[in-house]
Short mmCIF file of C-alpha atoms in Angstrom, two decimals:
data_model
loop_
_atom_site.label_atom_id
_atom_site.label_comp_id
_atom_site.label_asym_id
_atom_site.label_seq_id
_atom_site.Cartn_x
_atom_site.Cartn_y
_atom_site.Cartn_z
CA MET A 1 48.67 -33.38 -58.34
CA THR A 2 47.19 -33.67 -62.32
CA PRO A 3 45.72 -37.55 -62.97
CA LEU A 4 47.15 -39.53 -65.33
CA VAL A 5 44.99 -40.10 -68.00
CA LEU A 6 45.73 -43.02 -70.37
CA PRO A 7 44.99 -42.64 -74.18
CA ARG A 8 42.06 -45.04 -75.27
CA ARG A 9 43.67 -47.74 -77.07
CA PRO A 10 41.97 -52.11 -77.36
CA VAL A 11 43.56 -54.01 -75.98
CA VAL A 12 42.85 -57.77 -75.04
CA SER A 13 42.84 -58.08 -71.03
CA ARG A 14 42.21 -55.03 -68.98
CA ARG A 15 44.00 -56.43 -65.93
CA PRO A 16 47.73 -55.50 -66.99
CA ALA A 17 46.15 -51.37 -67.92
CA ALA A 18 44.57 -51.84 -64.04
CA ALA A 19 47.28 -52.65 -62.93
CA LEU A 20 49.69 -50.51 -64.25
CA VAL A 21 47.32 -47.73 -63.56
CA CYS A 22 47.88 -48.82 -59.74
CA VAL A 23 51.68 -48.97 -60.67
CA ILE A 24 52.07 -45.76 -61.38
CA ALA A 25 48.79 -43.87 -58.41
CA LEU A 26 50.91 -45.79 -56.32
CA SER A 27 54.32 -44.21 -57.44
CA SER A 28 52.71 -41.03 -58.42
CA VAL A 29 51.47 -41.24 -53.91
CA THR A 30 55.16 -42.48 -52.26
CA TRP A 31 57.03 -39.44 -55.14
CA ALA A 32 54.22 -36.91 -52.95
CA VAL A 33 55.32 -38.65 -49.52
CA ALA A 34 59.19 -38.36 -50.59
CA GLN A 35 59.12 -35.31 -51.80
CA GLY A 36 57.58 -33.99 -48.46
CA ALA A 37 60.20 -35.83 -46.43
CA GLN A 38 62.56 -34.00 -48.13
CA GLY A 39 61.26 -31.13 -46.38
CA GLY A 40 62.37 -32.54 -43.88
CA GLU A 41 58.84 -33.17 -41.98
CA PRO A 42 58.53 -35.98 -39.43
CA LEU A 43 56.53 -38.95 -41.38
CA ARG A 44 53.80 -40.41 -40.49
CA LYS A 45 53.20 -43.81 -39.92
CA SER A 46 51.01 -44.67 -43.46
CA ASP A 47 54.30 -42.83 -45.11
CA VAL A 48 56.48 -45.71 -44.12
CA ILE A 49 53.82 -47.60 -45.12
CA ARG A 50 53.55 -46.05 -48.87
CA LEU A 51 57.50 -46.58 -48.55
CA LEU A 52 57.24 -49.48 -48.17
CA SER A 53 55.17 -50.97 -49.88
CA ASN A 54 57.01 -49.17 -53.01
CA PRO A 55 58.83 -50.98 -55.32
CA LEU A 56 60.99 -48.53 -56.80
CA ILE A 57 62.31 -47.24 -52.96
CA GLY A 58 64.95 -49.55 -51.93
CA GLY A 59 65.27 -50.88 -47.94
CA GLY A 60 68.07 -48.95 -48.12
CA GLU A 61 66.23 -45.93 -48.59
CA VAL A 62 63.33 -45.99 -46.80
CA ALA A 63 65.80 -45.65 -43.92
CA ALA A 64 68.21 -43.00 -45.29
CA LEU A 65 64.22 -41.20 -45.23
CA ILE A 66 64.06 -42.15 -41.52
CA ARG A 67 67.29 -41.33 -39.90
CA ARG A 68 67.09 -37.41 -42.62
CA ASN A 69 63.21 -36.93 -40.47
CA CYS A 70 62.65 -38.89 -38.16
CA LEU A 71 59.13 -39.95 -37.27
CA ALA A 72 55.72 -38.68 -36.67
CA PHE A 73 55.05 -41.44 -33.86
CA ARG A 74 56.41 -43.33 -31.97
CA PRO A 75 56.12 -46.89 -32.76
CA THR A 76 53.64 -49.27 -30.82
CA GLU A 77 53.53 -53.55 -30.67
CA ARG A 78 51.49 -53.19 -32.84
CA ASP A 79 53.29 -50.43 -35.28
CA TRP A 80 56.46 -52.65 -34.93
CA ALA A 81 54.21 -55.68 -36.06
CA ASP A 82 52.66 -53.48 -39.02
CA LEU A 83 56.37 -52.42 -40.49
CA ARG A 84 57.53 -56.20 -40.49
CA ALA A 85 54.63 -56.98 -42.20
CA MET A 86 55.14 -54.39 -44.96
CA GLY A 87 58.96 -56.34 -44.77
CA ALA A 88 61.10 -53.48 -43.42
CA ASP A 89 64.73 -55.15 -43.30
CA PRO A 90 67.04 -54.71 -40.29
CA ASP A 91 67.92 -51.09 -41.98
CA VAL A 92 64.81 -49.63 -41.88
CA LEU A 93 63.82 -51.22 -38.28
CA GLY A 94 67.71 -49.91 -37.11
CA SER A 95 66.78 -46.49 -38.09
CA VAL A 96 63.30 -46.08 -36.67
CA ILE A 97 64.81 -47.23 -33.31
CA GLY A 98 67.42 -44.85 -33.99
CA CYS A 99 64.90 -41.96 -34.05
CA ALA A 100 62.02 -42.99 -31.21
CA ALA A 101 65.32 -42.93 -29.15
CA ARG A 102 66.08 -39.16 -30.24
CA ALA A 103 64.06 -36.23 -27.98
CA PRO A 104 61.32 -36.28 -29.79
CA ARG A 105 60.34 -33.36 -31.36
CA GLN A 106 58.10 -30.69 -31.42
CA ALA A 107 56.38 -31.03 -34.74
CA ARG A 108 52.91 -32.10 -35.01
CA LEU A 109 50.97 -32.65 -38.59
CA ALA A 110 48.16 -30.43 -37.94
CA ALA A 111 45.05 -31.52 -37.75
CA PRO A 112 42.73 -29.81 -40.83
CA THR A 113 41.84 -27.17 -38.55
CA VAL A 114 44.52 -26.69 -36.89
CA ALA A 115 46.24 -26.63 -40.79
CA ALA A 116 43.89 -24.01 -41.41
CA ALA A 117 44.40 -22.22 -38.12
CA SER A 118 47.77 -22.02 -39.32
CA HIS A 119 47.84 -20.07 -41.96
CA ALA A 120 46.52 -16.50 -39.90
CA SER A 121 49.74 -14.26 -38.88
CA LEU A 122 50.93 -14.86 -36.37
CA SER A 123 50.92 -12.03 -33.50
CA PRO A 124 54.39 -10.00 -33.40
CA ARG A 125 53.71 -11.00 -29.95
CA GLN A 126 54.37 -14.85 -30.13
CA PRO A 127 58.13 -14.98 -31.07
CA LEU A 128 58.18 -18.30 -33.67
CA SER A 129 60.23 -21.13 -31.48
CA SER A 130 63.31 -22.79 -32.65
CA PRO A 131 62.75 -26.94 -32.93
CA PRO A 132 64.90 -28.93 -30.39
CA PRO A 133 68.05 -30.48 -31.21
CA THR A 134 68.31 -33.83 -33.03
CA ALA A 135 69.52 -36.35 -30.00
CA PRO A 136 72.27 -39.11 -31.52
CA LEU A 137 71.81 -42.57 -32.40
CA PRO A 138 72.23 -44.59 -29.02
CA PRO A 139 75.15 -46.83 -31.02
CA THR A 140 74.42 -49.33 -28.16
CA ALA A 141 70.45 -50.06 -29.23
CA VAL A 142 70.01 -53.36 -31.44
CA VAL A 143 67.18 -54.17 -33.71
CA ALA A 144 67.06 -58.30 -34.11
CA SER A 145 65.43 -59.03 -37.96
CA LEU A 146 63.65 -62.43 -38.06
CA LEU A 147 65.56 -64.61 -41.88
CA THR A 148 62.47 -67.33 -40.46
CA PRO A 149 59.51 -66.09 -38.53
CA ARG A 150 57.90 -69.58 -38.91
CA VAL A 151 59.02 -72.80 -39.49
CA VAL A 152 57.43 -75.69 -39.89
CA VAL A 153 59.19 -79.09 -39.36
CA GLY A 154 58.77 -82.34 -37.60
CA PRO A 155 58.20 -84.12 -34.58
CA GLY A 156 62.20 -85.00 -32.95
CA ALA A 157 63.68 -82.90 -35.60
CA ASP A 158 65.64 -79.77 -34.74
CA ALA A 159 64.56 -75.99 -36.45
CA LEU A 160 66.18 -73.59 -37.08
CA VAL A 161 65.77 -69.70 -36.29
CA LEU A 162 67.86 -67.35 -38.23
CA VAL A 163 68.19 -64.23 -36.99
CA GLN A 164 70.03 -60.49 -38.84
CA ALA A 165 71.14 -57.83 -36.12
CA LYS A 166 71.89 -54.80 -36.97
CA ARG A 167 72.79 -51.58 -33.99
CA SER A 168 70.82 -48.59 -34.11
CA ASP A 169 72.61 -46.79 -36.59
CA GLY A 170 73.38 -49.14 -38.53
CA THR A 171 76.06 -50.45 -38.45
CA VAL A 172 75.70 -54.96 -38.28
CA ALA A 173 75.81 -56.09 -34.41
CA GLY A 174 78.64 -58.68 -34.29
CA GLY A 175 79.54 -60.67 -31.70
CA PHE A 176 75.77 -60.18 -30.00
CA LYS A 177 74.13 -62.82 -27.96
CA LEU A 178 70.99 -63.69 -28.53
CA VAL A 179 68.12 -66.39 -26.76
CA LEU A 180 65.09 -67.24 -27.97
CA ARG A 181 63.43 -66.66 -24.23
CA GLY A 182 59.62 -69.84 -24.68
CA SER A 183 62.34 -72.33 -26.14
CA ALA A 184 62.68 -74.41 -23.00
CA ALA A 185 59.16 -74.17 -23.21
CA ILE A 186 58.98 -77.19 -25.39
CA PRO A 187 57.51 -80.56 -23.99
CA GLY A 188 60.93 -82.77 -24.69
CA GLY A 189 63.18 -79.77 -26.45
CA ALA A 190 65.94 -78.08 -24.98
CA ALA A 191 66.16 -77.75 -21.07
CA SER A 192 67.03 -74.12 -21.37
CA ASP A 193 66.47 -71.50 -23.58
CA VAL A 194 69.16 -71.55 -26.88
CA GLU A 195 71.32 -68.60 -27.28
CA ALA A 196 73.23 -67.81 -30.70
CA VAL A 197 75.82 -65.14 -31.31
CA ALA A 198 75.74 -62.90 -34.19
CA ASP A 199 78.91 -63.61 -36.47
CA ASP A 200 81.18 -61.25 -38.21
CA SER A 201 77.85 -60.72 -40.61
CA GLY A 202 75.82 -59.88 -38.21
CA PHE A 203 73.80 -63.39 -38.87
CA ALA A 204 73.12 -65.08 -36.04
CA ALA A 205 71.21 -68.90 -36.00
CA PHE A 206 69.57 -70.75 -33.04
CA HIS A 207 68.67 -74.77 -33.39
CA VAL A 208 65.57 -75.25 -31.85
CA PRO A 209 65.20 -78.44 -30.63
CA ALA A 210 60.81 -79.14 -32.18
CA GLY A 211 60.75 -81.90 -29.27
CA ARG A 212 57.63 -84.81 -29.59
CA ARG A 213 54.80 -83.45 -28.94
CA ALA A 214 53.33 -82.39 -32.71
CA ALA A 215 51.65 -77.95 -31.52
CA ARG A 216 53.03 -74.84 -32.36
CA TYR A 217 54.88 -72.59 -30.26
CA ARG A 218 55.52 -68.63 -30.36
CA MET A 219 59.27 -68.02 -28.99
CA GLU A 220 60.36 -64.13 -29.02
CA VAL A 221 64.13 -63.08 -29.28
CA VAL A 222 65.64 -61.06 -26.58
CA ASP A 223 69.19 -59.95 -25.86
CA ALA A 224 71.69 -61.44 -22.86
CA ALA A 225 69.99 -60.48 -20.08
CA GLY A 226 66.31 -61.39 -20.98
CA GLY A 227 65.72 -57.76 -22.44
CA VAL A 228 62.89 -57.15 -24.54
CA LEU A 229 64.11 -55.97 -27.73
CA PRO A 230 62.53 -53.01 -29.92
CA GLY A 231 59.46 -54.95 -32.17
CA ARG A 232 59.21 -57.66 -29.61
CA PRO A 233 60.78 -59.90 -33.24
CA GLN A 234 58.84 -63.81 -32.39
CA ALA A 235 58.66 -66.58 -34.30
CA ASP A 236 56.09 -69.52 -34.81
CA LEU A 237 57.50 -73.03 -34.25
CA VAL A 238 55.13 -75.29 -35.89
CA VAL A 239 55.55 -78.71 -35.43
CA ARG A 240 53.74 -81.38 -37.86
CA PRO A 241 53.16 -84.57 -37.22
CA GLY A 242 54.84 -87.64 -39.37
CA ALA A 243 54.03 -89.54 -41.63
CA PRO A 244 51.85 -92.78 -40.29
CA ALA A 245 53.58 -95.03 -38.85
CA HIS A 246 50.91 -96.88 -36.11
CA VAL A 247 47.54 -97.89 -37.68
CA GLU A 248 44.87 -99.50 -34.73
CA VAL A 249 41.86 -101.14 -36.23
CA PRO A 250 39.17 -104.10 -35.00
CA GLN A 251 40.98 -107.21 -34.70
CA GLN A 252 38.49 -108.74 -36.56
CA LEU A 253 35.61 -107.49 -38.42
CA ASP A 254 32.36 -108.88 -39.23
CA LEU A 255 30.53 -108.37 -42.43
CA GLY A 256 26.99 -109.83 -41.83
CA PRO A 257 24.68 -111.77 -44.09
CA PRO A 258 24.82 -109.95 -47.93
CA GLY A 259 21.87 -108.10 -48.31
CA ALA A 260 20.63 -104.12 -47.33
CA GLY A 261 22.67 -101.89 -44.81
CA THR A 262 26.44 -101.23 -44.35
CA VAL A 263 29.38 -102.05 -42.27
CA ALA A 264 31.22 -99.65 -40.21
CA LEU A 265 35.25 -99.84 -39.78
CA PRO A 266 36.95 -96.81 -37.96
CA VAL A 267 40.89 -96.53 -38.50
CA ALA A 268 42.47 -93.80 -36.35
CA VAL A 269 46.57 -93.06 -37.11
CA ARG A 270 49.40 -92.05 -35.80
CA ASP A 271 53.39 -91.30 -36.10
CA SER A 272 55.88 -92.68 -34.44
CA PHE A 273 55.73 -90.15 -31.65
CA GLY A 274 51.86 -90.41 -30.33
CA ASN A 275 50.78 -87.25 -32.51
CA PRO A 276 47.57 -87.93 -34.34
CA VAL A 277 47.97 -87.54 -38.23
CA ALA A 278 45.70 -85.25 -39.75
CA GLY A 279 45.01 -85.32 -43.07
CA GLU A 280 46.06 -88.41 -44.26
CA VAL A 281 44.99 -90.12 -46.87
CA ILE A 282 43.80 -93.71 -46.04
CA GLU A 283 42.70 -96.69 -48.89
CA LEU A 284 40.94 -100.00 -47.65
CA ARG A 285 41.34 -103.03 -49.80
CA PRO A 286 40.24 -106.29 -50.31
CA ALA A 287 43.16 -108.66 -50.66
CA ARG A 288 40.42 -110.96 -52.98
CA ALA A 289 38.23 -109.01 -55.45
CA THR A 290 35.67 -112.13 -55.03
CA MET A 291 35.09 -110.65 -51.34
CA GLY A 292 32.85 -107.72 -52.83
CA VAL A 293 34.42 -105.36 -50.40
CA VAL A 294 34.77 -102.14 -52.82
CA ALA A 295 37.67 -100.60 -52.59
CA ASP A 296 37.73 -97.25 -50.70
CA THR A 297 40.00 -93.76 -50.00
CA ARG A 298 38.65 -91.60 -47.00
CA THR A 299 40.93 -88.14 -44.78
CA THR A 300 42.10 -87.81 -41.35
CA ASP A 301 40.14 -85.61 -39.62
CA SER A 302 41.98 -83.58 -36.74
CA LEU A 303 42.01 -86.90 -34.44
CA GLY A 304 43.68 -88.93 -37.19
CA ARG A 305 40.58 -90.32 -37.67
CA ALA A 306 38.53 -91.87 -40.83
CA LEU A 307 35.89 -94.12 -40.71
CA PHE A 308 35.06 -96.80 -43.78
CA VAL A 309 31.53 -97.22 -44.56
CA ILE A 310 31.42 -100.97 -46.30
CA PRO A 311 27.81 -102.02 -48.08
CA ARG A 312 25.99 -105.40 -47.53
CA ALA A 313 24.58 -105.91 -50.82
CA GLY A 314 28.00 -106.84 -52.49
CA ILE A 315 29.73 -108.96 -49.75
CA ARG A 316 30.37 -112.79 -51.49
CA GLU A 317 32.98 -114.56 -49.04
CA PRO A 318 34.91 -113.56 -46.34
CA GLY A 319 38.91 -112.90 -46.23
CA ARG A 320 41.59 -110.59 -45.49
CA ILE A 321 41.05 -106.32 -46.07
CA ASP A 322 44.24 -104.46 -46.17
CA VAL A 323 44.78 -100.79 -44.72
CA PHE A 324 47.03 -98.17 -46.61
CA ALA A 325 48.66 -95.11 -46.37
CA ARG A 326 51.29 -93.54 -48.80
CA ALA A 327 50.77 -96.77 -51.04
CA ALA A 328 52.30 -98.95 -48.51
CA ARG A 329 50.31 -101.56 -46.09
CA VAL A 330 50.47 -100.47 -42.50
CA ALA A 331 46.87 -102.69 -41.23
CA SER A 332 44.90 -105.57 -41.32
CA LEU A 333 42.34 -106.64 -40.35
CA ASP A 334 40.33 -110.56 -41.22
CA ALA A 335 36.27 -109.84 -42.09
CA THR A 336 33.64 -113.17 -41.84
CA VAL A 337 31.31 -113.47 -42.70
CA PRO A 338 28.16 -115.20 -41.91
CA ASN A 339 27.98 -119.86 -42.92
CA ILE A 340 25.79 -119.63 -45.52
CA LEU A 341 25.83 -121.38 -48.61
CA SER A 342 28.40 -119.71 -50.99
CA GLY A 343 27.55 -119.38 -55.13
CA LEU A 344 31.64 -119.56 -55.56
CA GLY A 345 32.91 -121.05 -53.47
CA THR A 346 30.29 -124.19 -54.32
CA ARG A 347 31.52 -126.03 -57.59
CA PHE A 348 33.14 -129.14 -58.99
CA ILE A 349 37.13 -129.34 -58.23
CA ALA A 350 38.12 -132.18 -59.70
CA GLY A 351 37.71 -133.84 -62.91
CA ASP A 352 35.89 -131.68 -65.70
CA GLY A 353 37.42 -131.51 -68.47
CA GLN A 354 37.92 -134.60 -69.14
CA ARG A 355 38.00 -136.51 -71.62
CA GLY A 356 37.71 -140.53 -72.96
CA VAL A 357 35.94 -142.61 -75.58
CA VAL A 358 32.03 -143.24 -76.45
CA ARG A 359 31.14 -145.91 -73.77
CA SER A 360 33.96 -145.78 -71.40
CA ARG A 361 34.30 -144.93 -67.81
CA LEU A 362 36.28 -142.13 -66.64
CA THR A 363 39.11 -143.39 -64.93
CA GLU A 364 39.28 -140.25 -62.28
CA PRO A 365 36.09 -139.52 -60.25
CA ILE A 366 34.27 -136.31 -60.38
CA VAL A 367 34.30 -133.86 -57.19
CA PHE A 368 31.62 -131.29 -55.81
CA GLN A 369 32.24 -129.28 -52.92
CA THR A 370 30.19 -127.01 -50.83
CA ARG A 371 31.05 -124.20 -49.45
CA GLY A 372 30.01 -120.85 -47.09
CA ILE A 373 30.69 -117.64 -48.17
CA ALA A 374 32.72 -117.57 -45.21
CA GLY A 375 35.06 -120.00 -46.92
CA ASN A 376 34.11 -122.91 -44.18
CA PRO A 377 33.22 -126.95 -45.77
CA LEU A 378 29.51 -127.18 -45.49
CA PRO A 379 29.47 -130.99 -44.28
CA ASN A 380 26.04 -132.97 -44.18
CA LYS A 381 24.12 -131.53 -47.33
CA ARG A 382 22.16 -132.63 -50.16
CA VAL A 383 22.87 -132.86 -54.10
CA SER A 384 21.60 -133.98 -56.55
CA PHE A 385 23.06 -134.86 -59.80
CA ARG A 386 21.88 -135.45 -64.00
CA ALA A 387 23.55 -136.32 -66.39
CA VAL A 388 23.04 -135.71 -70.29
CA ASN A 389 25.70 -138.43 -72.47
CA ALA A 390 26.82 -139.59 -69.46
CA GLU A 391 25.94 -141.60 -67.37
CA ILE A 392 26.83 -141.07 -62.82
CA ALA A 393 27.21 -143.07 -59.76
CA PRO A 394 25.04 -141.81 -57.58
CA ASP A 395 22.28 -139.39 -58.94
CA SER A 396 22.04 -137.61 -54.89
CA ALA A 397 24.52 -137.80 -52.39
CA VAL A 398 24.81 -136.05 -49.01
CA THR A 399 28.38 -134.46 -48.23
CA ASP A 400 30.63 -135.73 -46.07
CA SER A 401 32.33 -134.22 -43.01
CA ALA A 402 34.87 -132.22 -46.10
CA GLY A 403 31.91 -130.74 -48.16
CA GLN A 404 32.32 -132.96 -51.10
CA VAL A 405 31.34 -135.71 -53.10
CA ARG A 406 31.96 -137.89 -54.97
CA LEU A 407 30.58 -139.48 -58.43
CA ASP A 408 32.12 -141.56 -61.10
CA VAL A 409 30.90 -141.00 -64.73
CA THR A 410 30.72 -143.63 -67.38
CA LEU A 411 30.37 -142.39 -71.23
CA GLY A 412 27.72 -142.19 -73.12
CA SER A 413 27.33 -143.81 -77.42
CA LYS A 414 27.54 -139.96 -79.00
CA ALA A 415 30.58 -138.81 -79.91
CA GLY A 416 30.67 -135.31 -78.52
CA THR A 417 30.23 -133.22 -75.54
CA ALA A 418 28.84 -134.54 -72.47
CA VAL A 419 27.24 -132.82 -68.93
CA VAL A 420 26.89 -133.12 -65.67
CA THR A 421 25.08 -131.07 -63.00
CA ALA A 422 25.22 -130.36 -59.29
CA THR A 423 21.85 -128.71 -57.85
CA LEU A 424 21.55 -127.67 -53.76
CA ASP A 425 18.88 -125.84 -52.62
CA SER A 426 19.38 -122.88 -55.21
CA VAL A 427 22.55 -123.61 -56.83
CA GLN A 428 23.42 -125.04 -60.08
CA LYS A 429 27.18 -125.92 -61.09
CA GLN A 430 27.71 -128.04 -64.92
CA ALA A 431 30.79 -130.42 -65.23
CA THR A 432 31.58 -131.17 -69.01
CA LEU A 433 33.26 -133.49 -70.36
CA TYR A 434 34.40 -134.50 -73.06
CA VAL A 435 33.52 -137.85 -76.14
CA ASP A 436 35.66 -139.15 -78.62
CA ALA A 437 34.57 -141.64 -81.33
CA GLY A 438 35.48 -145.17 -81.20
CA VAL A 439 37.28 -147.49 -83.16
CA PRO A 440 36.17 -147.43 -87.07
CA VAL A 441 34.50 -150.27 -87.98
CA GLU A 442 33.20 -149.59 -91.18
CA LEU A 443 34.08 -147.24 -94.66
CA MET A 444 31.87 -145.57 -96.58
CA LEU A 445 31.89 -144.42 -99.56
CA GLU A 446 29.43 -140.68 -101.16
CA ARG A 447 29.89 -139.56 -104.25
CA ASP A 448 27.48 -135.25 -103.59
CA GLY A 449 26.35 -136.26 -100.38
CA ILE A 450 24.38 -139.97 -101.59
CA ARG A 451 26.61 -142.90 -100.27
CA VAL A 452 27.24 -145.30 -102.96
CA ASP A 453 30.13 -147.31 -101.53
CA GLY A 454 28.53 -151.49 -102.92
CA GLY A 455 26.32 -149.66 -105.31
CA HIS A 456 26.83 -148.47 -108.99
CA ILE A 457 27.85 -144.79 -110.55
CA VAL A 458 27.89 -143.89 -114.71
CA VAL A 459 31.12 -141.82 -114.70
CA GLU A 460 32.19 -139.71 -118.51
CA LEU A 461 35.15 -140.48 -120.36
CA GLY A 462 38.65 -138.41 -119.49
CA ALA A 463 36.22 -136.35 -116.55
CA PRO A 464 37.45 -137.00 -112.96
CA PHE A 465 35.59 -137.65 -110.01
CA THR A 466 35.44 -137.22 -106.53
CA LEU A 467 34.51 -140.15 -103.55
CA THR A 468 34.68 -139.44 -99.68
CA LEU A 469 35.79 -141.37 -97.70
CA LYS A 470 33.94 -142.06 -94.48
CA ALA A 471 35.02 -143.90 -91.17
CA ARG A 472 32.47 -144.82 -88.13
CA ASP A 473 33.02 -146.47 -84.94
CA GLY A 474 30.54 -149.51 -83.56
CA TYR A 475 27.61 -146.99 -82.67
CA GLY A 476 27.28 -145.25 -86.23
CA ASN A 477 30.23 -141.72 -85.04
CA PRO A 478 32.14 -140.48 -87.69
CA GLY A 479 35.62 -141.94 -86.55
CA ALA A 480 38.90 -140.17 -87.07
CA MET A 481 40.75 -140.58 -90.41
CA VAL A 482 43.73 -139.85 -89.30
CA GLY A 483 45.48 -143.39 -88.88
CA LEU A 484 43.96 -144.41 -92.08
CA LEU A 485 45.54 -142.24 -94.11
CA GLY A 486 48.87 -143.86 -94.70
CA PRO A 487 47.86 -147.15 -95.33
CA LEU A 488 45.64 -145.05 -98.55
CA ARG A 489 48.40 -143.17 -100.14
CA GLN A 490 49.84 -147.65 -99.35
CA MET A 491 46.54 -148.48 -101.76
CA ALA A 492 46.82 -145.60 -104.33
CA THR A 493 50.33 -147.52 -105.88
CA GLN A 494 48.78 -150.50 -105.48
CA PHE A 495 45.29 -149.32 -107.53
CA ASN A 496 46.89 -146.97 -110.05
CA ALA A 497 49.15 -150.16 -110.90
CA ARG A 498 46.12 -152.99 -111.33
CA SER A 499 43.07 -150.81 -112.92
CA ARG A 500 42.60 -150.13 -115.99
CA LEU A 501 39.48 -148.14 -116.41
CA VAL A 502 40.15 -145.91 -113.26
CA LYS A 503 42.79 -144.14 -112.34
CA LEU A 504 43.60 -142.52 -108.36
CA VAL A 505 44.53 -138.75 -108.86
CA SER A 506 45.23 -137.99 -105.69
CA VAL A 507 43.63 -138.70 -101.52
CA GLN A 508 42.93 -134.92 -99.23
CA PRO A 509 42.24 -134.99 -95.54
CA ASP A 510 39.00 -133.51 -95.40
CA SER A 511 38.87 -133.01 -90.71
CA SER A 512 36.73 -136.72 -90.15
CA ALA A 513 36.45 -138.08 -93.78
CA ALA A 514 39.03 -138.42 -96.93
CA ILE A 515 38.97 -137.03 -100.30
CA LEU A 516 39.37 -139.17 -103.79
CA LYS A 517 40.01 -137.51 -106.88
CA PHE A 518 39.76 -140.65 -109.81
CA LYS A 519 39.57 -140.10 -113.58
CA ALA A 520 38.20 -142.59 -115.40
CA THR A 521 40.85 -143.09 -118.58
CA ASP A 522 38.72 -146.45 -120.88
CA LEU A 523 35.72 -146.82 -121.07
CA GLY A 524 34.03 -149.92 -119.61
CA SER A 525 32.51 -151.37 -116.17
CA THR A 526 34.98 -151.75 -112.84
CA GLU A 527 34.95 -152.55 -109.51
CA VAL A 528 36.88 -149.87 -107.27
CA THR A 529 37.50 -151.58 -104.47
CA LEU A 530 39.50 -150.02 -101.66
CA PHE A 531 41.26 -150.64 -98.68
CA ALA A 532 42.16 -149.15 -94.89
CA GLY A 533 42.20 -152.55 -93.08
CA LEU A 534 39.19 -151.97 -93.71
CA ARG A 535 37.57 -152.57 -97.12
CA THR A 536 34.72 -151.01 -99.11
CA ASN A 537 33.81 -150.69 -103.47
CA VAL A 538 31.41 -149.42 -105.33
CA THR A 539 31.53 -150.53 -109.54
CA VAL A 540 31.76 -147.50 -111.95
CA GLU A 541 31.25 -147.19 -115.56
CA VAL A 542 33.15 -145.76 -117.70
CA VAL A 543 31.00 -143.51 -121.05
CA PRO A 544 31.63 -142.02 -123.58
CA ALA A 545 31.91 -137.89 -122.95
CA ARG A 546 29.32 -136.08 -124.28
CA ARG A 547 29.40 -133.26 -126.82
#
């Protein structure tokens, strides 16, 4: 055969070209086999394999060649398995059966040495042997082809095994009774081997109870009498475990104290029939992130087991650990820790953030509690307290049976914040309180940041000037001006009605002060008196404007 030479040209990928050469070469070889078969030579097994592996030759054509030329070999069980693996359909298998049922043909494929000897001239005394007559196809020979050679189901389900039955002459074997031998051996399955009858199209369906145990079962298709069919067609039934239904975990897990080392948590997963669930992703999650247990995932082994390893270094408190499979919680357990002081649970639990006026006593006490890392109260623990801008009583106390201490607080004299600090062993916690200024007891006037109330200022005629009015409580804290703005605006009307030299133009609030804008309208000297519950004044002298 002349080799095929492809012209060289640039290509993007060499794979399509290589595949094309392989297909052309395979087609050339198969064409040569088919041409040889046209000459009447029996087909070798390699010839049949080449014909079946060629995508350009259909099964009907292969079956016709086998019926016409027969085979140069008698199929063994291994040969039947190879033919089925190559995709031989019932038509091809039936042709092989019919050929195997004929009388053995006398023709044999000669070895290379014998082939060489065959070219020698025949002896005149050696008569030519004529081929024996071909035996007719037995019409009763039936071949069964599995349409579903491997079926995978879960426990307790019914597996559907489909078979196509044909006679050796290629006709449909409708009404032929088949038995799936070995199906009765499935634990919890059928009481006897499952039977099926081929319909008018030659199709038969076996409904096989899969039982309760996860395993692999091999079954063989035989005739009604238990006789072996050609090629001994066999089906594999694979029963896989169902969804996780039962998860075994310890009822309680002792996490131990924080520090070095790990804690092991074994998990076993089974389905509703008790089969171990292998290859299942299991997730471990703490119920609260404050526990310090890191979420983790593991995959179960062949026995449905997974082992989680929890580092002790990040453990802070006890709690519940949940086990999840397929996004659903399937188990939980309680995790405990020793009785060690918890830096998170030990804190102020009431009274923090209260607000009051300077030198007043808070209406509610502030409460400090102590907790272990197991969340339990720690009684008989001495706690020390100190305060900034506040007075506390007591400054040291022992926790009660609930692990708590109550403090009475009197705020200091400085408006702003007050801080109470509790100290227990190496743990320190703070409570912040807010101190408001008291009732204003005096008013102050400032000009350009300089206090001028009760004093004297000079302004130019026609020029505006500004005074800042502030209030102070009895401890010198700036007072709130919100309650004084209304009286100031009422006072502005009265002031302008009686003042000739100076007019009050506007009153603007500014945090803890009020901005008063004036304008000098005439020369002279006058006393500006302001009152808003409290009273203050300043002497204003108006001089001619500078040119």
